């Protein structure tokens, strides 16, 4: 991503953002409210197109002022996003949610197209097992499951598209400690499979637990691009709020 | 969880045990209190009396399950009957007259969806408007008078019998089976449930929401038209004042049958049972020679009771 700008009316939300992400890498995206995190991700997922600058993905031009980007196009490139509000249909069961909008079909008597429940459940179970996600029953409405289980089902749906890049927006914000640990475990598993991951979170302990790099946005610019194991929470916080970062040996 | 088994192995189908239980208890009570209730002839009467509301309620079930609302089916029913009558009187052969009625229903249903999707005005208001517009159209087309003299073939739909069972009952049963198949087995049904459950989610996964809504309201219009044709055929006349208040009875049947008024859950078999509960109540009270005013009180109470039971159950689940 090179030198990306995005403005809405008079407000310039992104002012020259550049960064790179490699496959199998977890990038933590942090920043205060209004720093431009959501806008940046929506440029990648095709909700918006860039005003200037270029976004490249997998050696191909994803978005530029001349290349309009759309959500369907993003999906075609292998980019998936799990939204903070989960976007689950909570009265429907687990399998229906994982295959929402893409239910497998078989033909009754060779002509009548009907949803193939069996195939749907077998494939749903396969995806969940692979991720080490335990769900008590595939046939219960997801509203009956815990917040952590719901989050992993939302991730499982995104994974059923075989993405190369997965963007997770505050996946742990509403979860208990134990459930958070489970979601982080799933993220580690995905990284091992070579999927690039962007993790947006306000919870710095989570960011430090799973990311390889941390990108700090502040007022529409990259305030810092840090390697997780070489930095500290204090330094990240300092970049987020815009204070002079702490150096070894005290305040610089 | 206890509630999982409570749904009697019907989890996948989404059919609730409660409504079936209510129906059976009610039927048992009627059988004891009204000696004639259990005769075959009377049971067929119950189905016959329920058929028109039931057919309307099937269409309404789809709209409600998809998170919408249709208050216009009672009026659309009248327009469809009148349109069929006018078409037949003007010399069209009966199959074309029937098609005209159905087409009117489909078109008015589609109009509901078109306005809802394009204007963003809530379905409650749009279909409330249609309730009035369609009634006006029915009166206009018929000059405010019932249209008599329908063909024998059309009358057969309302008064005929096949294998001893009245035609409207056959049509009610057939559309129930078809509707249940549509809502529980096809992608159209799955997408309808998803739309009513979480419209944003449905949009994000790429379901064509506008087209789906158009299909749902059109289906409700067609079912209303079918109900209107059956009704006209049964009473020998296309009456522009037919079906007043039927929209609320149809919604009541669907909700008693377990359809979520706010979308995301609904079965046609449930609606069938819901309509039968209302029919059994009416029939039983009639047989016991109870003043008809009590029927309305009873139906209202059953509606509230059904939704209350449902709420208690879903509270236990979490």
mmCIF file of N, CA, C and O in Angstrom, chain B residues 217-295:
data_model
loop_
_atom_site.group_PDB
_atom_site.id
_atom_site.type_symbol
_atom_site.label_atom_id
_atom_site.label_comp_id
_atom_site.label_asym_id
_atom_site.label_seq_id
_atom_site.Cartn_x
_atom_site.Cartn_y
_atom_site.Cartn_z
ATOM 1 N N UNK B 217 -43.044 -10.147 -1.457
ATOM 2 C CA UNK B 217 -44.312 -9.412 -1.486
ATOM 3 C C UNK B 217 -45.178 -9.849 -2.662
ATOM 4 O O UNK B 217 -46.404 -9.872 -2.564
ATOM 5 N N UNK B 218 -44.518 -10.198 -3.779
ATOM 6 C CA UNK B 218 -45.280 -10.701 -4.921
ATOM 7 C C UNK B 218 -45.957 -12.019 -4.561
ATOM 8 O O UNK B 218 -47.132 -12.242 -4.875
ATOM 9 N N UNK B 219 -45.211 -12.866 -3.859
ATOM 10 C CA UNK B 219 -45.787 -14.140 -3.419
ATOM 11 C C UNK B 219 -46.995 -13.905 -2.512
ATOM 12 O O UNK B 219 -48.045 -14.554 -2.670
ATOM 13 N N UNK B 220 -46.860 -12.955 -1.583
ATOM 14 C CA UNK B 220 -47.987 -12.643 -0.690
ATOM 15 C C UNK B 220 -49.182 -12.150 -1.504
ATOM 16 O O UNK B 220 -50.332 -12.489 -1.210
ATOM 17 N N UNK B 221 -48.903 -11.361 -2.544
ATOM 18 C CA UNK B 221 -49.982 -10.863 -3.402
ATOM 19 C C UNK B 221 -50.676 -12.000 -4.147
ATOM 20 O O UNK B 221 -51.909 -12.039 -4.237
ATOM 21 N N UNK B 222 -49.886 -12.932 -4.665
ATOM 22 C CA UNK B 222 -50.455 -14.068 -5.395
ATOM 23 C C UNK B 222 -51.305 -14.924 -4.461
ATOM 24 O O UNK B 222 -52.422 -15.340 -4.815
ATOM 25 N N UNK B 223 -50.804 -15.177 -3.257
ATOM 26 C CA UNK B 223 -51.556 -15.989 -2.300
ATOM 27 C C UNK B 223 -52.843 -15.280 -1.890
ATOM 28 O O UNK B 223 -53.889 -15.911 -1.715
ATOM 29 N N UNK B 224 -52.772 -13.952 -1.735
ATOM 30 C CA UNK B 224 -53.979 -13.191 -1.406
ATOM 31 C C UNK B 224 -54.988 -13.321 -2.541
ATOM 32 O O UNK B 224 -56.189 -13.508 -2.307
ATOM 33 N N UNK B 225 -54.497 -13.244 -3.785
ATOM 34 C CA UNK B 225 -55.379 -13.365 -4.943
ATOM 35 C C UNK B 225 -56.032 -14.749 -4.980
ATOM 36 O O UNK B 225 -57.230 -14.878 -5.230
ATOM 37 N N UNK B 226 -55.223 -15.768 -4.694
ATOM 38 C CA UNK B 226 -55.755 -17.129 -4.676
ATOM 39 C C UNK B 226 -56.862 -17.239 -3.623
ATOM 40 O O UNK B 226 -57.934 -17.807 -3.878
ATOM 41 N N UNK B 227 -56.601 -16.659 -2.453
ATOM 42 C CA UNK B 227 -57.617 -16.646 -1.396
ATOM 43 C C UNK B 227 -58.876 -15.929 -1.862
ATOM 44 O O UNK B 227 -59.997 -16.382 -1.605
ATOM 45 N N UNK B 228 -58.692 -14.808 -2.556
ATOM 46 C CA UNK B 228 -59.831 -14.024 -3.040
ATOM 47 C C UNK B 228 -60.655 -14.797 -4.055
ATOM 48 O O UNK B 228 -61.892 -14.743 -4.044
ATOM 49 N N UNK B 229 -59.964 -15.535 -4.928
ATOM 50 C CA UNK B 229 -60.667 -16.330 -5.946
ATOM 51 C C UNK B 229 -61.465 -17.447 -5.274
ATOM 52 O O UNK B 229 -62.631 -17.679 -5.602
ATOM 53 N N UNK B 230 -60.836 -18.132 -4.305
ATOM 54 C CA UNK B 230 -61.535 -19.195 -3.591
ATOM 55 C C UNK B 230 -62.773 -18.645 -2.889
ATOM 56 O O UNK B 230 -63.846 -19.253 -2.899
ATOM 57 N N UNK B 231 -62.603 -17.471 -2.281
ATOM 58 C CA UNK B 231 -63.697 -16.864 -1.527
ATOM 59 C C UNK B 231 -64.865 -16.510 -2.454
ATOM 60 O O UNK B 231 -66.024 -16.850 -2.188
ATOM 61 N N UNK B 232 -64.534 -15.855 -3.568
ATOM 62 C CA UNK B 232 -65.576 -15.465 -4.532
ATOM 63 C C UNK B 232 -66.292 -16.701 -5.061
ATOM 64 O O UNK B 232 -67.521 -16.724 -5.175
ATOM 65 N N UNK B 233 -65.512 -17.743 -5.346
ATOM 66 C CA UNK B 233 -66.098 -18.955 -5.899
ATOM 67 C C UNK B 233 -67.017 -19.628 -4.879
ATOM 68 O O UNK B 233 -67.999 -20.258 -5.226
ATOM 69 N N UNK B 234 -66.657 -19.477 -3.616
ATOM 70 C CA UNK B 234 -67.457 -20.140 -2.593
ATOM 71 C C UNK B 234 -68.776 -19.425 -2.346
ATOM 72 O O UNK B 234 -69.802 -20.056 -2.099
ATOM 73 N N UNK B 235 -68.759 -18.096 -2.397
ATOM 74 C CA UNK B 235 -69.976 -17.343 -2.092
ATOM 75 C C UNK B 235 -70.714 -16.918 -3.358
ATOM 76 O O UNK B 235 -71.640 -16.108 -3.301
ATOM 77 N N UNK B 236 -70.272 -17.437 -4.528
ATOM 78 C CA UNK B 236 -70.990 -17.185 -5.775
ATOM 79 C C UNK B 236 -70.860 -15.777 -6.318
ATOM 80 O O UNK B 236 -71.563 -15.411 -7.243
ATOM 81 N N UNK B 237 -70.008 -14.961 -5.725
ATOM 82 C CA UNK B 237 -69.918 -13.585 -6.189
ATOM 83 C C UNK B 237 -68.574 -12.984 -5.821
ATOM 84 O O UNK B 237 -68.015 -13.301 -4.779
ATOM 85 N N UNK B 238 -68.063 -12.122 -6.703
ATOM 86 C CA UNK B 238 -66.860 -11.371 -6.392
ATOM 87 C C UNK B 238 -67.290 -10.088 -5.686
ATOM 88 O O UNK B 238 -67.787 -9.164 -6.318
ATOM 89 N N UNK B 239 -67.111 -10.074 -4.389
ATOM 90 C CA UNK B 239 -67.606 -8.964 -3.576
ATOM 91 C C UNK B 239 -66.466 -7.988 -3.276
ATOM 92 O O UNK B 239 -65.448 -8.382 -2.707
ATOM 93 N N UNK B 240 -66.608 -6.717 -3.657
ATOM 94 C CA UNK B 240 -65.519 -5.757 -3.406
ATOM 95 C C UNK B 240 -65.290 -5.499 -1.912
ATOM 96 O O UNK B 240 -64.264 -4.928 -1.550
ATOM 97 N N UNK B 241 -66.236 -5.906 -1.073
ATOM 98 C CA UNK B 241 -66.025 -5.702 0.359
ATOM 99 C C UNK B 241 -65.561 -6.996 1.036
ATOM 100 O O UNK B 241 -65.541 -7.086 2.259
ATOM 101 N N UNK B 242 -65.155 -7.975 0.240
ATOM 102 C CA UNK B 242 -64.667 -9.234 0.817
ATOM 103 C C UNK B 242 -63.340 -9.007 1.541
ATOM 104 O O UNK B 242 -62.563 -8.126 1.171
ATOM 105 N N UNK B 243 -63.111 -9.795 2.574
ATOM 106 C CA UNK B 243 -61.787 -9.850 3.187
ATOM 107 C C UNK B 243 -61.419 -8.686 4.081
ATOM 108 O O UNK B 243 -60.257 -8.499 4.398
ATOM 109 N N UNK B 244 -62.407 -7.889 4.491
ATOM 110 C CA UNK B 244 -62.074 -6.788 5.406
ATOM 111 C C UNK B 244 -61.601 -7.367 6.742
ATOM 112 O O UNK B 244 -62.278 -8.203 7.336
ATOM 113 N N UNK B 245 -60.441 -6.951 7.175
ATOM 114 C CA UNK B 245 -59.905 -7.442 8.446
ATOM 115 C C UNK B 245 -59.149 -8.759 8.326
ATOM 116 O O UNK B 245 -58.538 -9.205 9.302
ATOM 117 N N UNK B 246 -59.156 -9.378 7.133
ATOM 118 C CA UNK B 246 -58.476 -10.668 6.972
ATOM 119 C C UNK B 246 -56.955 -10.558 7.137
ATOM 120 O O UNK B 246 -56.304 -11.517 7.499
ATOM 121 N N UNK B 247 -56.403 -9.352 6.832
ATOM 122 C CA UNK B 247 -54.949 -9.215 6.950
ATOM 123 C C UNK B 247 -54.503 -9.500 8.386
ATOM 124 O O UNK B 247 -53.493 -10.148 8.617
ATOM 125 N N UNK B 248 -55.310 -9.033 9.338
ATOM 126 C CA UNK B 248 -54.930 -9.245 10.735
ATOM 127 C C UNK B 248 -55.140 -10.693 11.153
ATOM 128 O O UNK B 248 -54.350 -11.250 11.913
ATOM 129 N N UNK B 249 -56.183 -11.330 10.618
ATOM 130 C CA UNK B 249 -56.394 -12.751 10.920
ATOM 131 C C UNK B 249 -55.246 -13.592 10.362
ATOM 132 O O UNK B 249 -54.785 -14.538 10.997
ATOM 133 N N UNK B 250 -54.792 -13.217 9.154
ATOM 134 C CA UNK B 250 -53.692 -13.956 8.539
ATOM 135 C C UNK B 250 -52.418 -13.808 9.370
ATOM 136 O O UNK B 250 -51.691 -14.786 9.609
ATOM 137 N N UNK B 251 -52.134 -12.592 9.809
ATOM 138 C CA UNK B 251 -50.951 -12.369 10.640
ATOM 139 C C UNK B 251 -51.093 -13.148 11.945
ATOM 140 O O UNK B 251 -50.144 -13.782 12.416
ATOM 141 N N UNK B 252 -52.307 -13.133 12.512
ATOM 142 C CA UNK B 252 -52.545 -13.868 13.756
ATOM 143 C C UNK B 252 -52.254 -15.359 13.575
ATOM 144 O O UNK B 252 -51.568 -15.971 14.398
ATOM 145 N N UNK B 253 -52.738 -15.938 12.479
ATOM 146 C CA UNK B 253 -52.505 -17.363 12.227
ATOM 147 C C UNK B 253 -51.009 -17.651 12.144
ATOM 148 O O UNK B 253 -50.508 -18.615 12.739
ATOM 149 N N UNK B 254 -50.276 -16.798 11.407
ATOM 150 C CA UNK B 254 -48.838 -17.017 11.243
ATOM 151 C C UNK B 254 -48.119 -16.937 12.589
ATOM 152 O O UNK B 254 -47.272 -17.774 12.914
ATOM 153 N N UNK B 255 -48.473 -15.935 13.382
ATOM 154 C CA UNK B 255 -47.770 -15.729 14.650
ATOM 155 C C UNK B 255 -48.116 -16.827 15.658
ATOM 156 O O UNK B 255 -47.242 -17.330 16.362
ATOM 157 N N UNK B 256 -49.393 -17.227 15.714
ATOM 158 C CA UNK B 256 -49.759 -18.351 16.583
ATOM 159 C C UNK B 256 -48.959 -19.585 16.171
ATOM 160 O O UNK B 256 -48.523 -20.370 17.002
ATOM 161 N N UNK B 257 -48.717 -19.713 14.874
ATOM 162 C CA UNK B 257 -47.980 -20.862 14.360
ATOM 163 C C UNK B 257 -46.476 -20.767 14.530
ATOM 164 O O UNK B 257 -45.744 -21.622 14.050
ATOM 165 N N UNK B 258 -45.993 -19.719 15.188
ATOM 166 C CA UNK B 258 -44.572 -19.660 15.523
ATOM 167 C C UNK B 258 -43.728 -18.763 14.639
ATOM 168 O O UNK B 258 -42.517 -18.693 14.803
ATOM 169 N N UNK B 259 -44.331 -18.068 13.691
ATOM 170 C CA UNK B 259 -43.554 -17.124 12.891
ATOM 171 C C UNK B 259 -43.190 -15.918 13.749
ATOM 172 O O UNK B 259 -44.030 -15.412 14.487
ATOM 173 N N UNK B 260 -41.933 -15.511 13.670
ATOM 174 C CA UNK B 260 -41.501 -14.331 14.406
ATOM 175 C C UNK B 260 -41.996 -13.088 13.665
ATOM 176 O O UNK B 260 -41.663 -12.882 12.504
ATOM 177 N N UNK B 261 -42.793 -12.273 14.368
ATOM 178 C CA UNK B 261 -43.368 -11.071 13.754
ATOM 179 C C UNK B 261 -42.268 -10.146 13.240
ATOM 180 O O UNK B 261 -42.491 -9.339 12.347
ATOM 181 N N UNK B 262 -41.060 -10.266 13.798
ATOM 182 C CA UNK B 262 -39.970 -9.382 13.397
ATOM 183 C C UNK B 262 -38.953 -10.091 12.509
ATOM 184 O O UNK B 262 -37.847 -9.604 12.303
ATOM 185 N N UNK B 263 -39.330 -11.268 12.005
ATOM 186 C CA UNK B 263 -38.495 -11.911 11.005
ATOM 187 C C UNK B 263 -37.482 -12.893 11.544
ATOM 188 O O UNK B 263 -37.177 -12.917 12.734
ATOM 189 N N UNK B 264 -36.961 -13.724 10.635
ATOM 190 C CA UNK B 264 -35.894 -14.650 10.973
ATOM 191 C C UNK B 264 -36.349 -16.035 11.364
ATOM 192 O O UNK B 264 -35.532 -16.934 11.485
ATOM 193 N N UNK B 265 -37.645 -16.187 11.596
ATOM 194 C CA UNK B 265 -38.128 -17.517 11.924
ATOM 195 C C UNK B 265 -39.559 -17.657 11.436
ATOM 196 O O UNK B 265 -40.380 -16.761 11.653
ATOM 197 N N UNK B 266 -39.848 -18.780 10.804
ATOM 198 C CA UNK B 266 -41.204 -19.004 10.337
ATOM 199 C C UNK B 266 -41.290 -20.298 9.560
ATOM 200 O O UNK B 266 -40.355 -20.675 8.865
ATOM 201 N N UNK B 267 -42.404 -21.007 9.730
ATOM 202 C CA UNK B 267 -42.649 -22.215 8.941
ATOM 203 C C UNK B 267 -44.077 -22.156 8.433
ATOM 204 O O UNK B 267 -44.948 -21.578 9.072
ATOM 205 N N UNK B 268 -44.294 -22.757 7.281
ATOM 206 C CA UNK B 268 -45.637 -22.759 6.714
ATOM 207 C C UNK B 268 -46.513 -23.790 7.422
ATOM 208 O O UNK B 268 -47.701 -23.562 7.652
ATOM 209 N N UNK B 269 -45.893 -24.917 7.819
ATOM 210 C CA UNK B 269 -46.657 -25.909 8.574
ATOM 211 C C UNK B 269 -47.143 -25.289 9.889
ATOM 212 O O UNK B 269 -48.277 -25.511 10.316
ATOM 213 N N UNK B 270 -46.288 -24.485 10.510
ATOM 214 C CA UNK B 270 -46.683 -23.788 11.731
ATOM 215 C C UNK B 270 -47.896 -22.903 11.475
ATOM 216 O O UNK B 270 -48.847 -22.876 12.260
ATOM 217 N N UNK B 271 -47.855 -22.177 10.361
ATOM 218 C CA UNK B 271 -48.973 -21.302 10.008
ATOM 219 C C UNK B 271 -50.248 -22.110 9.764
ATOM 220 O O UNK B 271 -51.341 -21.712 10.181
ATOM 221 N N UNK B 272 -50.093 -23.259 9.118
ATOM 222 C CA UNK B 272 -51.217 -24.169 8.900
ATOM 223 C C UNK B 272 -51.843 -24.534 10.246
ATOM 224 O O UNK B 272 -53.069 -24.456 10.424
ATOM 225 N N UNK B 273 -50.989 -24.882 11.195
ATOM 226 C CA UNK B 273 -51.480 -25.241 12.530
ATOM 227 C C UNK B 273 -52.123 -24.026 13.204
ATOM 228 O O UNK B 273 -53.187 -24.122 13.809
ATOM 229 N N UNK B 274 -51.464 -22.867 13.057
ATOM 230 C CA UNK B 274 -52.004 -21.647 13.645
ATOM 231 C C UNK B 274 -53.393 -21.334 13.108
ATOM 232 O O UNK B 274 -54.314 -20.984 13.863
ATOM 233 N N UNK B 275 -53.553 -21.472 11.796
ATOM 234 C CA UNK B 275 -54.863 -21.213 11.183
ATOM 235 C C UNK B 275 -55.894 -22.224 11.695
ATOM 236 O O UNK B 275 -57.044 -21.875 11.968
ATOM 237 N N UNK B 276 -55.466 -23.476 11.841
ATOM 238 C CA UNK B 276 -56.381 -24.509 12.333
ATOM 239 C C UNK B 276 -56.804 -24.236 13.779
ATOM 240 O O UNK B 276 -57.955 -24.483 14.152
ATOM 241 N N UNK B 277 -55.861 -23.739 14.583
ATOM 242 C CA UNK B 277 -56.211 -23.407 15.970
ATOM 243 C C UNK B 277 -57.367 -22.408 15.985
ATOM 244 O O UNK B 277 -58.357 -22.565 16.704
ATOM 245 N N UNK B 278 -57.252 -21.393 15.132
ATOM 246 C CA UNK B 278 -58.322 -20.399 15.053
ATOM 247 C C UNK B 278 -59.620 -21.030 14.547
ATOM 248 O O UNK B 278 -60.711 -20.746 15.051
ATOM 249 N N UNK B 279 -59.490 -21.906 13.539
ATOM 250 C CA UNK B 279 -60.669 -22.559 12.977
ATOM 251 C C UNK B 279 -61.360 -23.463 13.985
ATOM 252 O O UNK B 279 -62.592 -23.477 14.087
ATOM 253 N N UNK B 280 -60.560 -24.225 14.741
ATOM 254 C CA UNK B 280 -61.113 -25.144 15.736
ATOM 255 C C UNK B 280 -61.842 -24.365 16.832
ATOM 256 O O UNK B 280 -62.936 -24.733 17.261
ATOM 257 N N UNK B 281 -61.232 -23.267 17.257
ATOM 258 C CA UNK B 281 -61.864 -22.424 18.271
ATOM 259 C C UNK B 281 -63.244 -21.958 17.809
ATOM 260 O O UNK B 281 -64.240 -22.101 18.518
ATOM 261 N N UNK B 282 -63.272 -21.424 16.599
ATOM 262 C CA UNK B 282 -64.525 -20.894 16.069
ATOM 263 C C UNK B 282 -65.564 -21.987 15.929
ATOM 264 O O UNK B 282 -66.704 -21.852 16.381
ATOM 265 N N UNK B 283 -65.138 -23.077 15.313
ATOM 266 C CA UNK B 283 -66.058 -24.181 15.044
ATOM 267 C C UNK B 283 -66.592 -24.767 16.348
ATOM 268 O O UNK B 283 -67.797 -24.966 16.510
ATOM 269 N N UNK B 284 -65.696 -25.011 17.284
ATOM 270 C CA UNK B 284 -66.100 -25.614 18.552
ATOM 271 C C UNK B 284 -67.083 -24.726 19.300
ATOM 272 O O UNK B 284 -68.109 -25.181 19.807
ATOM 273 N N UNK B 285 -66.777 -23.443 19.349
ATOM 274 C CA UNK B 285 -67.657 -22.522 20.057
ATOM 275 C C UNK B 285 -69.011 -22.418 19.359
ATOM 276 O O UNK B 285 -70.049 -22.299 20.006
ATOM 277 N N UNK B 286 -68.972 -22.492 18.024
ATOM 278 C CA UNK B 286 -70.232 -22.515 17.273
ATOM 279 C C UNK B 286 -71.076 -23.718 17.649
ATOM 280 O O UNK B 286 -72.275 -23.605 17.882
ATOM 281 N N UNK B 287 -70.416 -24.895 17.664
ATOM 282 C CA UNK B 287 -71.135 -26.131 17.974
ATOM 283 C C UNK B 287 -71.743 -26.068 19.369
ATOM 284 O O UNK B 287 -72.801 -26.618 19.631
ATOM 285 N N UNK B 288 -71.044 -25.403 20.281
ATOM 286 C CA UNK B 288 -71.545 -25.293 21.655
ATOM 287 C C UNK B 288 -72.555 -24.163 21.773
ATOM 288 O O UNK B 288 -72.990 -23.824 22.863
ATOM 289 N N UNK B 289 -72.874 -23.554 20.628
ATOM 290 C CA UNK B 289 -73.849 -22.479 20.583
ATOM 291 C C UNK B 289 -73.457 -21.308 21.489
ATOM 292 O O UNK B 289 -74.299 -20.668 22.113
ATOM 293 N N UNK B 290 -72.148 -21.075 21.539
ATOM 294 C CA UNK B 290 -71.678 -19.912 22.298
ATOM 295 C C UNK B 290 -71.853 -18.684 21.408
ATOM 296 O O UNK B 290 -71.657 -18.752 20.186
ATOM 297 N N UNK B 291 -72.226 -17.588 21.998
ATOM 298 C CA UNK B 291 -72.397 -16.350 21.246
ATOM 299 C C UNK B 291 -71.123 -16.036 20.447
ATOM 300 O O UNK B 291 -70.020 -16.129 20.997
ATOM 301 N N UNK B 292 -71.236 -15.690 19.155
ATOM 302 C CA UNK B 292 -70.045 -15.504 18.327
ATOM 303 C C UNK B 292 -69.075 -14.442 18.865
ATOM 304 O O UNK B 292 -67.896 -14.494 18.577
ATOM 305 N N UNK B 293 -69.558 -13.506 19.633
ATOM 306 C CA UNK B 293 -68.666 -12.448 20.150
ATOM 307 C C UNK B 293 -67.545 -13.029 20.981
ATOM 308 O O UNK B 293 -66.431 -12.499 21.034
ATOM 309 N N UNK B 294 -67.835 -14.160 21.633
ATOM 310 C CA UNK B 294 -66.807 -14.774 22.475
ATOM 311 C C UNK B 294 -65.651 -15.316 21.645
ATOM 312 O O UNK B 294 -64.529 -15.424 22.114
ATOM 313 N N UNK B 295 -65.951 -15.669 20.380
ATOM 314 C CA UNK B 295 -64.890 -16.215 19.523
ATOM 315 C C UNK B 295 -63.735 -15.227 19.365
ATOM 316 O O UNK B 295 -62.563 -15.597 19.445
#
